[in-house]
């Protein structure tokens, strides 16, 4: 056999299998390990019988189209449905013509990356930020510049400083990437003032904003502001990404980009080379599901359910974790971010011990930081584990933190 | 609004909307135009009621998994099913571990392109070759070198000359891209000797072969050789791509890469950044469909049906087209390639007239050539039009050829 490595692109050479990913892949098959590592919905909530009926119905009724090739941008029925849905639930005024249906949010990130980033371009993100977004931007060649966060997410005064210094040093900033609500991994949400500030800064420094919003439908506190930046963007600066993964079912892989003007057309052309179009069948299913109110219903059911899990997790943390451990209290999303203020405590190095000795898994926080920091942090998911696992898992986590 | 073009990547700047694509998009809504332009299956053949039942069943039975996130490489059930299927029908011995499920063949092409091609690398293709493959390789930065074809496809002696001269000039050739059976657009199929020759040349010149095989299941002539290169590759040189798009339903967007060794792992890592994984639901559906023999059955039904359409098209061409028009007689696939030996006849320039005046559409052949030739050629599809449309369409095509 030939030595295959000579056939790799530089991109392929640069992508390494991550040890953490390998470790976390193994635990999927180990029933004795409690995992807080995933970011996945509780399958109990999937509206299975309704989706089964919808799937059958769309194939029988629209099979000639639902099983055939379709438009690169996505089914017009789905784009119109989602355009209405965003208007009704989020106040976002994006015409169906400016929507592009993607294979989950991940493909939306890849399309944005490929359509906008050249090697050396700067992307400004929250620090920490979503692992797979960082990855998509990096393989497109982006330099990532992180902005400090506090309990309300990205500190926009620090953002302003960064933008100013990047401008002064002649860097080409393409966009600010933000997860405004239920931040992954930090669990924070931006205040309305900060959202406005980000948009003003985008206009002032002539950069775009990529708003990644998978979580804002599931909000645990009354009165929390969940206005999308896209809804208050008067300058045409915001590209908005969302998905049905957390509010219907991730296995359908339906996400979308609410783009703008010429960018829509470019993103469409990029997507054409990626996969021609996302599956027609799953698009038909999601269009029907949204029309039938399945997402509205799932949000109603999921919100109190995940809230009770969040509360269980926070309560277990209060009971078990020593006082040098700090953690966020998220108003939305699926994650709590934990910081251990103990000399030399390194969650990356400890993951293997955590799994093998303490039978508990998390995602080491360092993976989410763009500046090599965060070794004493970890991301904890509360949507997937059962209540028993939440309590028992936090107890194990506490033992890990105290003993290691 | 900002001037968005400053935010484009060079890739996005380079991707232009094609006039031809625009023209062909318009005719979808015009009932008076007969289109030979598509490459799409006849929806009459879709096994709708069976797929409707399967879709319902997999959601009800396996919904917790079928609606959930799943492995980047693809569902193990589907990979095992396809591995068995390729072994049984094609003599391809690829373990499920070396399969990667993709969102149609197009994503397979994109993954191969991103995993293997750096700007300036050479990809050797048949000339003409598949438009969207050319596109995927080009946006990765490949230089395309075309090899002349005759009625048996790529002339492998010319291939040898090209490989030698590329080697002598120090070019870095990553792979030979071939569509061995029912070539798109040329309609040709390689002889077994040529397939063996390609593999020997790949070994001798130390390059890979990317075999794109969507069509070899639908073969119109007994005794035609449809052995995949992958099945006779003793050196580990062949990466094989296929799809259920032509033998089940394209709207499911299920394709796959039968890769090899370290390349499998790299392709998997690349795919992770593209979309995490292809939809779980459609993977479950296809796994069930293959197990239940739906593809075997569809091949049995589609083969005589498309053969009768091919024969109708060939017969109409013999009746109507003037003798300075040459065309292929495909043993498989969905296309006939037409060459008009008439001074100054330019199918690209004539497309608009063909549509508006003659009410007939085709794909101009020049789009498929990597060297700017082929202006007097066109690709004609026979799978989608009805028999009436085939006869009437060829009559119109003949008028166009004679009058313009």
PDB file of N, CA and C in Angstrom, chain B residues 260-321:
ATOM      1  N   UNK B 260      -9.901   4.224   2.244  1.00  0.00           N
ATOM      2  CA  UNK B 260      -8.878   3.225   2.523  1.00  0.00           C
ATOM      3  C   UNK B 260      -7.938   3.761   3.588  1.00  0.00           C
ATOM      4  N   UNK B 261      -7.743   2.930   4.616  1.00  0.00           N
ATOM      5  CA  UNK B 261      -6.664   3.151   5.581  1.00  0.00           C
ATOM      6  C   UNK B 261      -6.695   4.564   6.177  1.00  0.00           C
ATOM      7  N   UNK B 262      -5.546   5.217   6.232  1.00  0.00           N
ATOM      8  CA  UNK B 262      -5.463   6.538   6.853  1.00  0.00           C
ATOM      9  C   UNK B 262      -6.341   7.574   6.176  1.00  0.00           C
ATOM     10  N   UNK B 263      -6.602   7.382   4.876  1.00  0.00           N
ATOM     11  CA  UNK B 263      -7.447   8.356   4.172  1.00  0.00           C
ATOM     12  C   UNK B 263      -8.862   8.369   4.754  1.00  0.00           C
ATOM     13  N   UNK B 264      -9.344   7.205   5.165  1.00  0.00           N
ATOM     14  CA  UNK B 264     -10.677   7.133   5.776  1.00  0.00           C
ATOM     15  C   UNK B 264     -10.747   8.061   6.983  1.00  0.00           C
ATOM     16  N   UNK B 265      -9.722   7.932   7.818  1.00  0.00           N
ATOM     17  CA  UNK B 265      -9.689   8.716   9.051  1.00  0.00           C
ATOM     18  C   UNK B 265      -9.632  10.219   8.753  1.00  0.00           C
ATOM     19  N   UNK B 266      -8.842  10.589   7.739  1.00  0.00           N
ATOM     20  CA  UNK B 266      -8.743  12.012   7.396  1.00  0.00           C
ATOM     21  C   UNK B 266     -10.074  12.514   6.843  1.00  0.00           C
ATOM     22  N   UNK B 267     -10.677  11.748   5.949  1.00  0.00           N
ATOM     23  CA  UNK B 267     -11.965  12.167   5.388  1.00  0.00           C
ATOM     24  C   UNK B 267     -13.012  12.327   6.490  1.00  0.00           C
ATOM     25  N   UNK B 268     -12.974  11.428   7.452  1.00  0.00           N
ATOM     26  CA  UNK B 268     -13.920  11.525   8.569  1.00  0.00           C
ATOM     27  C   UNK B 268     -13.717  12.833   9.333  1.00  0.00           C
ATOM     28  N   UNK B 269     -12.456  13.168   9.588  1.00  0.00           N
ATOM     29  CA  UNK B 269     -12.171  14.408  10.322  1.00  0.00           C
ATOM     30  C   UNK B 269     -12.605  15.631   9.514  1.00  0.00           C
ATOM     31  N   UNK B 270     -12.405  15.577   8.199  1.00  0.00           N
ATOM     32  CA  UNK B 270     -12.868  16.690   7.356  1.00  0.00           C
ATOM     33  C   UNK B 270     -14.385  16.812   7.447  1.00  0.00           C
ATOM     34  N   UNK B 271     -15.064  15.685   7.315  1.00  0.00           N
ATOM     35  CA  UNK B 271     -16.539  15.730   7.321  1.00  0.00           C
ATOM     36  C   UNK B 271     -17.091  16.309   8.624  1.00  0.00           C
ATOM     37  N   UNK B 272     -16.396  16.009   9.722  1.00  0.00           N
ATOM     38  CA  UNK B 272     -16.831  16.548  11.009  1.00  0.00           C
ATOM     39  C   UNK B 272     -17.032  18.073  10.972  1.00  0.00           C
ATOM     40  N   UNK B 273     -16.142  18.771  10.281  1.00  0.00           N
ATOM     41  CA  UNK B 273     -16.271  20.230  10.202  1.00  0.00           C
ATOM     42  C   UNK B 273     -17.300  20.671   9.178  1.00  0.00           C
ATOM     43  N   UNK B 274     -17.674  19.779   8.265  1.00  0.00           N
ATOM     44  CA  UNK B 274     -18.625  20.162   7.228  1.00  0.00           C
ATOM     45  C   UNK B 274     -20.063  20.163   7.731  1.00  0.00           C
ATOM     46  N   UNK B 275     -20.439  19.131   8.464  1.00  0.00           N
ATOM     47  CA  UNK B 275     -21.843  19.065   8.910  1.00  0.00           C
ATOM     48  C   UNK B 275     -22.054  18.117  10.098  1.00  0.00           C
ATOM     49  N   UNK B 276     -20.987  17.786  10.824  1.00  0.00           N
ATOM     50  CA  UNK B 276     -21.013  16.808  11.927  1.00  0.00           C
ATOM     51  C   UNK B 276     -21.350  15.413  11.429  1.00  0.00           C
ATOM     52  N   UNK B 277     -22.500  15.291  10.764  1.00  0.00           N
ATOM     53  CA  UNK B 277     -22.860  14.008  10.137  1.00  0.00           C
ATOM     54  C   UNK B 277     -24.048  14.248   9.217  1.00  0.00           C
ATOM     55  N   UNK B 278     -24.266  13.326   8.281  1.00  0.00           N
ATOM     56  CA  UNK B 278     -25.447  13.414   7.432  1.00  0.00           C
ATOM     57  C   UNK B 278     -26.672  13.020   8.265  1.00  0.00           C
ATOM     58  N   UNK B 279     -27.881  13.439   7.819  1.00  0.00           N
ATOM     59  CA  UNK B 279     -29.056  13.184   8.643  1.00  0.00           C
ATOM     60  C   UNK B 279     -29.184  11.709   9.066  1.00  0.00           C
ATOM     61  N   UNK B 280     -29.427  11.507  10.343  1.00  0.00           N
ATOM     62  CA  UNK B 280     -29.564  10.150  10.867  1.00  0.00           C
ATOM     63  C   UNK B 280     -30.793   9.469  10.276  1.00  0.00           C
ATOM     64  N   UNK B 281     -31.883  10.224  10.164  1.00  0.00           N
ATOM     65  CA  UNK B 281     -33.142   9.634   9.702  1.00  0.00           C
ATOM     66  C   UNK B 281     -33.016   9.046   8.298  1.00  0.00           C
ATOM     67  N   UNK B 282     -32.476   9.801   7.364  1.00  0.00           N
ATOM     68  CA  UNK B 282     -32.376   9.279   5.998  1.00  0.00           C
ATOM     69  C   UNK B 282     -31.403   8.097   5.938  1.00  0.00           C
ATOM     70  N   UNK B 283     -30.427   8.074   6.819  1.00  0.00           N
ATOM     71  CA  UNK B 283     -29.519   6.917   6.868  1.00  0.00           C
ATOM     72  C   UNK B 283     -30.267   5.663   7.327  1.00  0.00           C
ATOM     73  N   UNK B 284     -31.089   5.822   8.349  1.00  0.00           N
ATOM     74  CA  UNK B 284     -31.910   4.691   8.800  1.00  0.00           C
ATOM     75  C   UNK B 284     -32.830   4.208   7.674  1.00  0.00           C
ATOM     76  N   UNK B 285     -33.428   5.158   6.972  1.00  0.00           N
ATOM     77  CA  UNK B 285     -34.363   4.796   5.897  1.00  0.00           C
ATOM     78  C   UNK B 285     -33.642   4.007   4.807  1.00  0.00           C
ATOM     79  N   UNK B 286     -32.482   4.490   4.400  1.00  0.00           N
ATOM     80  CA  UNK B 286     -31.761   3.799   3.322  1.00  0.00           C
ATOM     81  C   UNK B 286     -31.266   2.425   3.786  1.00  0.00           C
ATOM     82  N   UNK B 287     -30.805   2.331   5.035  1.00  0.00           N
ATOM     83  CA  UNK B 287     -30.363   1.021   5.538  1.00  0.00           C
ATOM     84  C   UNK B 287     -31.507   0.014   5.444  1.00  0.00           C
ATOM     85  N   UNK B 288     -32.687   0.424   5.866  1.00  0.00           N
ATOM     86  CA  UNK B 288     -33.858  -0.466   5.795  1.00  0.00           C
ATOM     87  C   UNK B 288     -34.222  -0.790   4.363  1.00  0.00           C
ATOM     88  N   UNK B 289     -34.179   0.239   3.506  1.00  0.00           N
ATOM     89  CA  UNK B 289     -34.556   0.052   2.102  1.00  0.00           C
ATOM     90  C   UNK B 289     -33.630  -0.954   1.415  1.00  0.00           C
ATOM     91  N   UNK B 290     -32.327  -0.836   1.686  1.00  0.00           N
ATOM     92  CA  UNK B 290     -31.385  -1.780   1.066  1.00  0.00           C
ATOM     93  C   UNK B 290     -31.637  -3.185   1.595  1.00  0.00           C
ATOM     94  N   UNK B 291     -31.799  -3.290   2.920  1.00  0.00           N
ATOM     95  CA  UNK B 291     -32.055  -4.618   3.522  1.00  0.00           C
ATOM     96  C   UNK B 291     -33.307  -5.260   2.946  1.00  0.00           C
ATOM     97  N   UNK B 292     -34.323  -4.457   2.709  1.00  0.00           N
ATOM     98  CA  UNK B 292     -35.584  -4.994   2.179  1.00  0.00           C
ATOM     99  C   UNK B 292     -35.545  -5.232   0.675  1.00  0.00           C
ATOM    100  N   UNK B 293     -34.386  -4.993   0.049  1.00  0.00           N
ATOM    101  CA  UNK B 293     -34.255  -5.296  -1.374  1.00  0.00           C
ATOM    102  C   UNK B 293     -34.841  -4.248  -2.308  1.00  0.00           C
ATOM    103  N   UNK B 294     -35.113  -3.062  -1.792  1.00  0.00           N
ATOM    104  CA  UNK B 294     -35.733  -2.036  -2.643  1.00  0.00           C
ATOM    105  C   UNK B 294     -34.825  -1.589  -3.784  1.00  0.00           C
ATOM    106  N   UNK B 295     -33.532  -1.542  -3.535  1.00  0.00           N
ATOM    107  CA  UNK B 295     -32.625  -1.125  -4.610  1.00  0.00           C
ATOM    108  C   UNK B 295     -32.560  -2.213  -5.685  1.00  0.00           C
ATOM    109  N   UNK B 296     -32.411  -3.448  -5.257  1.00  0.00           N
ATOM    110  CA  UNK B 296     -32.392  -4.547  -6.233  1.00  0.00           C
ATOM    111  C   UNK B 296     -33.656  -4.497  -7.095  1.00  0.00           C
ATOM    112  N   UNK B 297     -34.774  -4.257  -6.456  1.00  0.00           N
ATOM    113  CA  UNK B 297     -36.036  -4.220  -7.201  1.00  0.00           C
ATOM    114  C   UNK B 297     -36.086  -3.014  -8.126  1.00  0.00           C
ATOM    115  N   UNK B 298     -35.635  -1.872  -7.619  1.00  0.00           N
ATOM    116  CA  UNK B 298     -35.694  -0.675  -8.459  1.00  0.00           C
ATOM    117  C   UNK B 298     -34.774  -0.831  -9.670  1.00  0.00           C
ATOM    118  N   UNK B 299     -33.609  -1.441  -9.467  1.00  0.00           N
ATOM    119  CA  UNK B 299     -32.702  -1.676 -10.598  1.00  0.00           C
ATOM    120  C   UNK B 299     -33.400  -2.544 -11.652  1.00  0.00           C
ATOM    121  N   UNK B 300     -34.107  -3.571 -11.194  1.00  0.00           N
ATOM    122  CA  UNK B 300     -34.826  -4.457 -12.124  1.00  0.00           C
ATOM    123  C   UNK B 300     -35.889  -3.713 -12.912  1.00  0.00           C
ATOM    124  N   UNK B 301     -36.543  -2.787 -12.267  1.00  0.00           N
ATOM    125  CA  UNK B 301     -37.603  -2.030 -12.934  1.00  0.00           C
ATOM    126  C   UNK B 301     -37.014  -0.912 -13.792  1.00  0.00           C
ATOM    127  N   UNK B 302     -36.036  -0.235 -13.246  1.00  0.00           N
ATOM    128  CA  UNK B 302     -35.494   0.947 -13.934  1.00  0.00           C
ATOM    129  C   UNK B 302     -34.713   0.575 -15.190  1.00  0.00           C
ATOM    130  N   UNK B 303     -34.013  -0.547 -15.142  1.00  0.00           N
ATOM    131  CA  UNK B 303     -33.151  -0.892 -16.272  1.00  0.00           C
ATOM    132  C   UNK B 303     -33.923  -1.030 -17.594  1.00  0.00           C
ATOM    133  N   UNK B 304     -34.960  -1.882 -17.651  1.00  0.00           N
ATOM    134  CA  UNK B 304     -35.700  -1.962 -18.923  1.00  0.00           C
ATOM    135  C   UNK B 304     -36.422  -0.652 -19.262  1.00  0.00           C
ATOM    136  N   UNK B 305     -36.857   0.062 -18.245  1.00  0.00           N
ATOM    137  CA  UNK B 305     -37.593   1.312 -18.473  1.00  0.00           C
ATOM    138  C   UNK B 305     -36.674   2.371 -19.092  1.00  0.00           C
ATOM    139  N   UNK B 306     -35.512   2.582 -18.468  1.00  0.00           N
ATOM    140  CA  UNK B 306     -34.571   3.566 -19.018  1.00  0.00           C
ATOM    141  C   UNK B 306     -33.992   3.085 -20.344  1.00  0.00           C
ATOM    142  N   UNK B 307     -33.852   1.756 -20.494  1.00  0.00           N
ATOM    143  CA  UNK B 307     -33.371   1.213 -21.770  1.00  0.00           C
ATOM    144  C   UNK B 307     -34.365   1.585 -22.883  1.00  0.00           C
ATOM    145  N   UNK B 308     -35.638   1.459 -22.578  1.00  0.00           N
ATOM    146  CA  UNK B 308     -36.630   1.785 -23.608  1.00  0.00           C
ATOM    147  C   UNK B 308     -36.600   3.281 -23.933  1.00  0.00           C
ATOM    148  N   UNK B 309     -36.287   4.079 -22.944  1.00  0.00           N
ATOM    149  CA  UNK B 309     -36.165   5.524 -23.194  1.00  0.00           C
ATOM    150  C   UNK B 309     -34.891   5.833 -23.995  1.00  0.00           C
ATOM    151  N   UNK B 310     -33.811   5.151 -23.611  1.00  0.00           N
ATOM    152  CA  UNK B 310     -32.574   5.325 -24.386  1.00  0.00           C
ATOM    153  C   UNK B 310     -32.815   4.934 -25.839  1.00  0.00           C
ATOM    154  N   UNK B 311     -33.472   3.794 -26.039  1.00  0.00           N
ATOM    155  CA  UNK B 311     -33.713   3.319 -27.403  1.00  0.00           C
ATOM    156  C   UNK B 311     -34.608   4.281 -28.182  1.00  0.00           C
ATOM    157  N   UNK B 312     -35.596   4.816 -27.498  1.00  0.00           N
ATOM    158  CA  UNK B 312     -36.471   5.799 -28.146  1.00  0.00           C
ATOM    159  C   UNK B 312     -35.652   7.025 -28.560  1.00  0.00           C
ATOM    160  N   UNK B 313     -34.758   7.456 -27.673  1.00  0.00           N
ATOM    161  CA  UNK B 313     -33.932   8.626 -27.964  1.00  0.00           C
ATOM    162  C   UNK B 313     -32.998   8.343 -29.142  1.00  0.00           C
ATOM    163  N   UNK B 314     -32.369   7.189 -29.126  1.00  0.00           N
ATOM    164  CA  UNK B 314     -31.453   6.845 -30.214  1.00  0.00           C
ATOM    165  C   UNK B 314     -32.211   6.724 -31.536  1.00  0.00           C
ATOM    166  N   UNK B 315     -33.383   6.148 -31.467  1.00  0.00           N
ATOM    167  CA  UNK B 315     -34.190   5.969 -32.672  1.00  0.00           C
ATOM    168  C   UNK B 315     -34.655   7.335 -33.210  1.00  0.00           C
ATOM    169  N   UNK B 316     -35.076   8.203 -32.316  1.00  0.00           N
ATOM    170  CA  UNK B 316     -35.473   9.557 -32.743  1.00  0.00           C
ATOM    171  C   UNK B 316     -34.287  10.299 -33.358  1.00  0.00           C
ATOM    172  N   UNK B 317     -33.119  10.109 -32.749  1.00  0.00           N
ATOM    173  CA  UNK B 317     -31.924  10.781 -33.274  1.00  0.00           C
ATOM    174  C   UNK B 317     -31.587  10.263 -34.672  1.00  0.00           C
ATOM    175  N   UNK B 318     -31.735   8.957 -34.842  1.00  0.00           N
ATOM    176  CA  UNK B 318     -31.459   8.390 -36.154  1.00  0.00           C
ATOM    177  C   UNK B 318     -32.459   8.929 -37.187  1.00  0.00           C
ATOM    178  N   UNK B 319     -33.709   9.041 -36.761  1.00  0.00           N
ATOM    179  CA  UNK B 319     -34.733   9.539 -37.689  1.00  0.00           C
ATOM    180  C   UNK B 319     -34.551  11.012 -38.036  1.00  0.00           C
ATOM    181  N   UNK B 320     -34.238  11.827 -37.031  1.00  0.00           N
ATOM    182  CA  UNK B 320     -34.342  13.273 -37.222  1.00  0.00           C
ATOM    183  C   UNK B 320     -33.024  14.009 -37.476  1.00  0.00           C
ATOM    184  N   UNK B 321     -31.950  13.544 -36.836  1.00  0.00           N
ATOM    185  CA  UNK B 321     -30.744  14.376 -36.870  1.00  0.00           C
ATOM    186  C   UNK B 321     -29.996  14.240 -38.203  1.00  0.00           C
TER     187      UNK B 321
END
